[in-house]
mmCIF file of C-alpha atoms in Angstrom:
data_model
loop_
_atom_site.group_PDB
_atom_site.id
_atom_site.type_symbol
_atom_site.label_atom_id
_atom_site.label_comp_id
_atom_site.label_asym_id
_atom_site.label_seq_id
_atom_site.Cartn_x
_atom_site.Cartn_y
_atom_site.Cartn_z
ATOM 1 C CA MET K 1 24.617 -22.987 -20.687
ATOM 2 C CA SER K 2 25.262 -25.023 -17.257
ATOM 3 C CA SER K 3 22.771 -25.223 -14.754
ATOM 4 C CA PRO K 4 23.809 -25.055 -11.080
ATOM 5 C CA ASP K 5 24.404 -28.358 -9.453
ATOM 6 C CA ARG K 6 21.597 -29.103 -7.056
ATOM 7 C CA ARG K 7 23.628 -30.562 -4.403
ATOM 8 C CA LEU K 8 25.719 -27.161 -4.227
ATOM 9 C CA VAL K 9 22.370 -25.224 -3.691
ATOM 10 C CA LEU K 10 21.222 -27.871 -1.064
ATOM 11 C CA LEU K 11 24.798 -27.365 0.749
ATOM 12 C CA GLY K 12 24.562 -23.705 0.634
ATOM 13 C CA ALA K 13 21.165 -23.861 2.208
ATOM 14 C CA LEU K 14 22.616 -26.127 4.953
ATOM 15 C CA ALA K 15 25.631 -23.890 5.664
ATOM 16 C CA LEU K 16 23.468 -21.009 6.180
ATOM 17 C CA GLY K 17 21.039 -22.726 8.342
ATOM 18 C CA ALA K 18 24.140 -23.982 10.373
ATOM 19 C CA CYS K 19 25.678 -20.333 10.877
ATOM 20 C CA GLY K 20 22.280 -19.389 12.589
ATOM 21 C CA PHE K 21 21.147 -16.915 9.731
ATOM 22 C CA THR K 22 17.613 -16.295 10.128
ATOM 23 C CA PRO K 23 15.433 -14.324 7.462
ATOM 24 C CA VAL K 24 14.651 -10.897 8.961
ATOM 25 C CA TYR K 25 10.959 -11.086 7.940
ATOM 26 C CA GLY K 26 10.845 -14.924 8.581
ATOM 27 C CA PRO K 27 8.783 -16.513 11.363
ATOM 28 C CA ALA K 28 11.849 -16.342 13.730
ATOM 29 C CA GLY K 29 12.886 -13.044 12.295
ATOM 30 C CA GLN K 30 12.500 -9.731 14.433
ATOM 31 C CA GLY K 31 12.189 -7.554 11.374
ATOM 32 C CA GLY K 32 8.350 -8.119 11.233
ATOM 33 C CA LEU K 33 8.177 -6.047 14.572
ATOM 34 C CA LEU K 34 9.072 -2.869 12.818
ATOM 35 C CA LEU K 35 6.672 -3.073 9.840
ATOM 36 C CA ASN K 36 3.669 -0.575 10.133
ATOM 37 C CA ALA K 37 5.206 0.236 13.779
ATOM 38 C CA VAL K 38 7.432 3.108 13.485
ATOM 39 C CA ALA K 39 6.127 6.571 13.760
ATOM 40 C CA LEU K 40 8.404 9.322 12.211
ATOM 41 C CA PRO K 41 8.380 12.978 13.216
ATOM 42 C CA GLU K 42 6.539 15.559 10.895
ATOM 43 C CA PRO K 43 8.776 16.680 8.303
ATOM 44 C CA GLU K 44 9.873 20.389 8.512
ATOM 45 C CA ASN K 45 11.662 20.708 5.011
ATOM 46 C CA ARG K 46 12.029 18.967 1.452
ATOM 47 C CA ASN K 47 14.789 16.556 2.664
ATOM 48 C CA GLU K 48 12.926 15.348 5.670
ATOM 49 C CA TYR K 49 9.721 14.910 3.568
ATOM 50 C CA ASP K 50 11.769 12.551 1.005
ATOM 51 C CA PHE K 51 13.349 10.710 3.780
ATOM 52 C CA ASN K 52 9.790 10.333 5.294
ATOM 53 C CA MET K 53 8.389 9.257 2.081
ATOM 54 C CA ARG K 54 11.064 6.437 1.254
ATOM 55 C CA PHE K 55 10.981 5.017 4.980
ATOM 56 C CA GLU K 56 7.076 4.785 4.846
ATOM 57 C CA GLU K 57 7.279 3.339 1.428
ATOM 58 C CA ARG K 58 9.129 0.530 2.630
ATOM 59 C CA MET K 59 8.147 -0.006 6.361
ATOM 60 C CA GLY K 60 4.677 1.402 6.307
ATOM 61 C CA ARG K 61 3.077 4.356 8.053
ATOM 62 C CA GLY K 62 3.816 3.791 11.544
ATOM 63 C CA THR K 63 1.276 3.975 14.286
ATOM 64 C CA GLY K 64 2.728 1.345 16.379
ATOM 65 C CA PRO K 65 4.864 1.408 19.377
ATOM 66 C CA TYR K 66 8.130 2.595 18.135
ATOM 67 C CA ALA K 67 9.116 6.258 17.518
ATOM 68 C CA LEU K 68 12.027 7.197 15.160
ATOM 69 C CA THR K 69 13.839 10.595 15.725
ATOM 70 C CA ARG K 70 16.369 11.556 13.169
ATOM 71 C CA ALA K 71 18.639 14.360 12.285
ATOM 72 C CA LEU K 72 19.561 15.024 8.667
ATOM 73 C CA ARG K 73 22.564 16.916 7.575
ATOM 74 C CA VAL K 74 23.735 17.747 3.931
ATOM 75 C CA ASN K 75 27.031 19.426 2.947
ATOM 76 C CA GLU K 76 27.333 20.487 -0.779
ATOM 77 C CA THR K 77 30.664 21.026 -2.334
ATOM 78 C CA GLY K 78 31.636 22.104 -5.792
ATOM 79 C CA LEU K 79 33.812 19.849 -7.654
ATOM 80 C CA GLY K 80 34.439 20.837 -11.239
ATOM 81 C CA SER K 81 34.872 24.348 -12.726
ATOM 82 C CA LEU K 82 35.296 26.152 -15.927
ATOM 83 C CA SER K 83 38.166 28.556 -16.677
ATOM 84 C CA ASP K 84 35.987 31.523 -15.642
ATOM 85 C CA GLY K 85 35.463 29.974 -12.161
ATOM 86 C CA GLN K 86 31.824 28.715 -12.843
ATOM 87 C CA THR K 87 31.272 25.495 -10.860
ATOM 88 C CA THR K 88 29.961 22.594 -12.853
ATOM 89 C CA ARG K 89 29.559 19.744 -10.740
ATOM 90 C CA TYR K 90 28.443 19.609 -6.930
ATOM 91 C CA GLN K 91 28.763 16.463 -4.558
ATOM 92 C CA LEU K 92 26.440 16.162 -1.761
ATOM 93 C CA THR K 93 27.448 14.394 1.359
ATOM 94 C CA GLY K 94 24.638 13.384 3.741
ATOM 95 C CA ARG K 95 24.555 11.866 7.308
ATOM 96 C CA ALA K 96 21.401 10.585 9.114
ATOM 97 C CA GLN K 97 21.782 10.114 13.072
ATOM 98 C CA TYR K 98 18.814 8.035 14.225
ATOM 99 C CA VAL K 99 17.386 6.789 17.481
ATOM 100 C CA LEU K 100 14.599 4.293 17.771
ATOM 101 C CA THR K 101 12.560 4.426 21.150
ATOM 102 C CA LEU K 102 9.151 3.337 22.634
ATOM 103 C CA ALA K 103 6.551 5.803 21.399
ATOM 104 C CA GLY K 104 6.427 8.300 24.493
ATOM 105 C CA GLY K 105 9.776 6.973 25.918
ATOM 106 C CA SER K 106 13.129 8.370 25.886
ATOM 107 C CA GLU K 107 15.376 5.178 26.449
ATOM 108 C CA PRO K 108 17.013 4.493 23.101
ATOM 109 C CA LEU K 109 16.458 1.027 21.784
ATOM 110 C CA ILE K 110 18.675 1.309 18.775
ATOM 111 C CA SER K 111 20.642 4.361 17.601
ATOM 112 C CA GLY K 112 23.307 5.187 15.129
ATOM 113 C CA HIS K 113 24.177 7.023 11.937
ATOM 114 C CA THR K 114 24.752 6.476 8.478
ATOM 115 C CA ASP K 115 26.399 8.211 5.538
ATOM 116 C CA ALA K 116 25.998 8.609 1.810
ATOM 117 C CA PHE K 117 26.776 10.792 -1.071
ATOM 118 C CA THR K 118 25.585 11.716 -4.289
ATOM 119 C CA GLY K 119 26.205 14.357 -7.079
ATOM 120 C CA TYR K 120 24.613 16.511 -9.955
ATOM 121 C CA SER K 121 25.693 18.571 -12.809
ATOM 122 C CA ALA K 122 25.351 22.367 -12.728
ATOM 123 C CA ALA K 123 25.847 22.824 -16.274
ATOM 124 C CA GLY K 124 22.915 24.132 -18.287
ATOM 125 C CA SER K 125 20.149 26.564 -17.468
ATOM 126 C CA SER K 126 19.162 27.790 -14.201
ATOM 127 C CA VAL K 127 16.116 25.847 -14.372
ATOM 128 C CA SER K 128 17.968 22.613 -15.032
ATOM 129 C CA GLN K 129 20.402 23.296 -12.246
ATOM 130 C CA GLN K 130 17.579 23.631 -9.723
ATOM 131 C CA ALA K 131 16.032 20.445 -10.939
ATOM 132 C CA SER K 132 19.208 18.580 -10.816
ATOM 133 C CA SER K 133 20.084 19.833 -7.351
ATOM 134 C CA ARG K 134 16.448 18.760 -6.294
ATOM 135 C CA ASP K 135 16.797 15.553 -7.677
ATOM 136 C CA ALA K 136 20.129 14.935 -6.082
ATOM 137 C CA HIS K 137 18.709 15.913 -2.713
ATOM 138 C CA SER K 138 15.842 13.487 -3.132
ATOM 139 C CA ARG K 139 18.178 10.742 -4.144
ATOM 140 C CA LEU K 140 20.599 11.170 -1.079
ATOM 141 C CA MET K 141 17.234 10.933 1.088
ATOM 142 C CA VAL K 142 16.469 7.839 -0.369
ATOM 143 C CA LEU K 143 20.120 6.372 0.183
ATOM 144 C CA LEU K 144 19.970 7.532 3.521
ATOM 145 C CA ALA K 145 16.443 6.225 4.610
ATOM 146 C CA ASP K 146 17.475 2.915 2.940
ATOM 147 C CA GLN K 147 20.571 2.838 4.949
ATOM 148 C CA VAL K 148 18.754 3.542 8.239
ATOM 149 C CA ILE K 149 16.097 0.988 7.389
ATOM 150 C CA ASP K 150 18.574 -1.803 6.718
ATOM 151 C CA ARG K 151 20.490 -0.965 9.984
ATOM 152 C CA LEU K 152 17.207 -1.092 12.029
ATOM 153 C CA LEU K 153 16.285 -4.377 10.436
ATOM 154 C CA ILE K 154 19.802 -5.786 11.219
ATOM 155 C CA ASP K 155 19.434 -4.688 14.956
ATOM 156 C CA ALA K 156 15.912 -5.651 15.520
ATOM 157 C CA ASP K 157 16.971 -8.666 17.221
ATOM 158 C CA GLN K 158 17.562 -6.222 20.133
ATOM 159 C CA LEU K 159 14.099 -5.030 20.414
ATOM 160 C CA PRO K 160 11.680 -6.350 23.167
ATOM 161 C CA ARG K 161 9.145 -8.756 21.929
#
């Protein structure tokens, strides 16, 4: 096996530094402002609970200066079917619209939306179908929460210090 040439690694690091790359959690990065600083609204359903759980898992439970409002939408579409018309596969498409504000404020600091999809098999017993559906919804909320977090971290340089 060949090991990478150290010169290439050093040149790569210099190129990243020259283009203005700043690690989001580094000393000059703004991402640290969001850790344990974003309050979420209380969940009203299972999807919102799963979204909040993943968001707090990555960003911490926020009690700080920011508040995130989010609207989650999920559509379910049957994809595969048997000759008798029974659907065997479903696709879930989801959208998360989000707005980050100062807690108690209404002026948007960062806003946007993100989309994701997943699917599940509906073959088997009704219990396994319900478990597959619940798991797919949970996976979709994890995807959406991760994408919202990534977008917030990318746009964190817009936040006031």
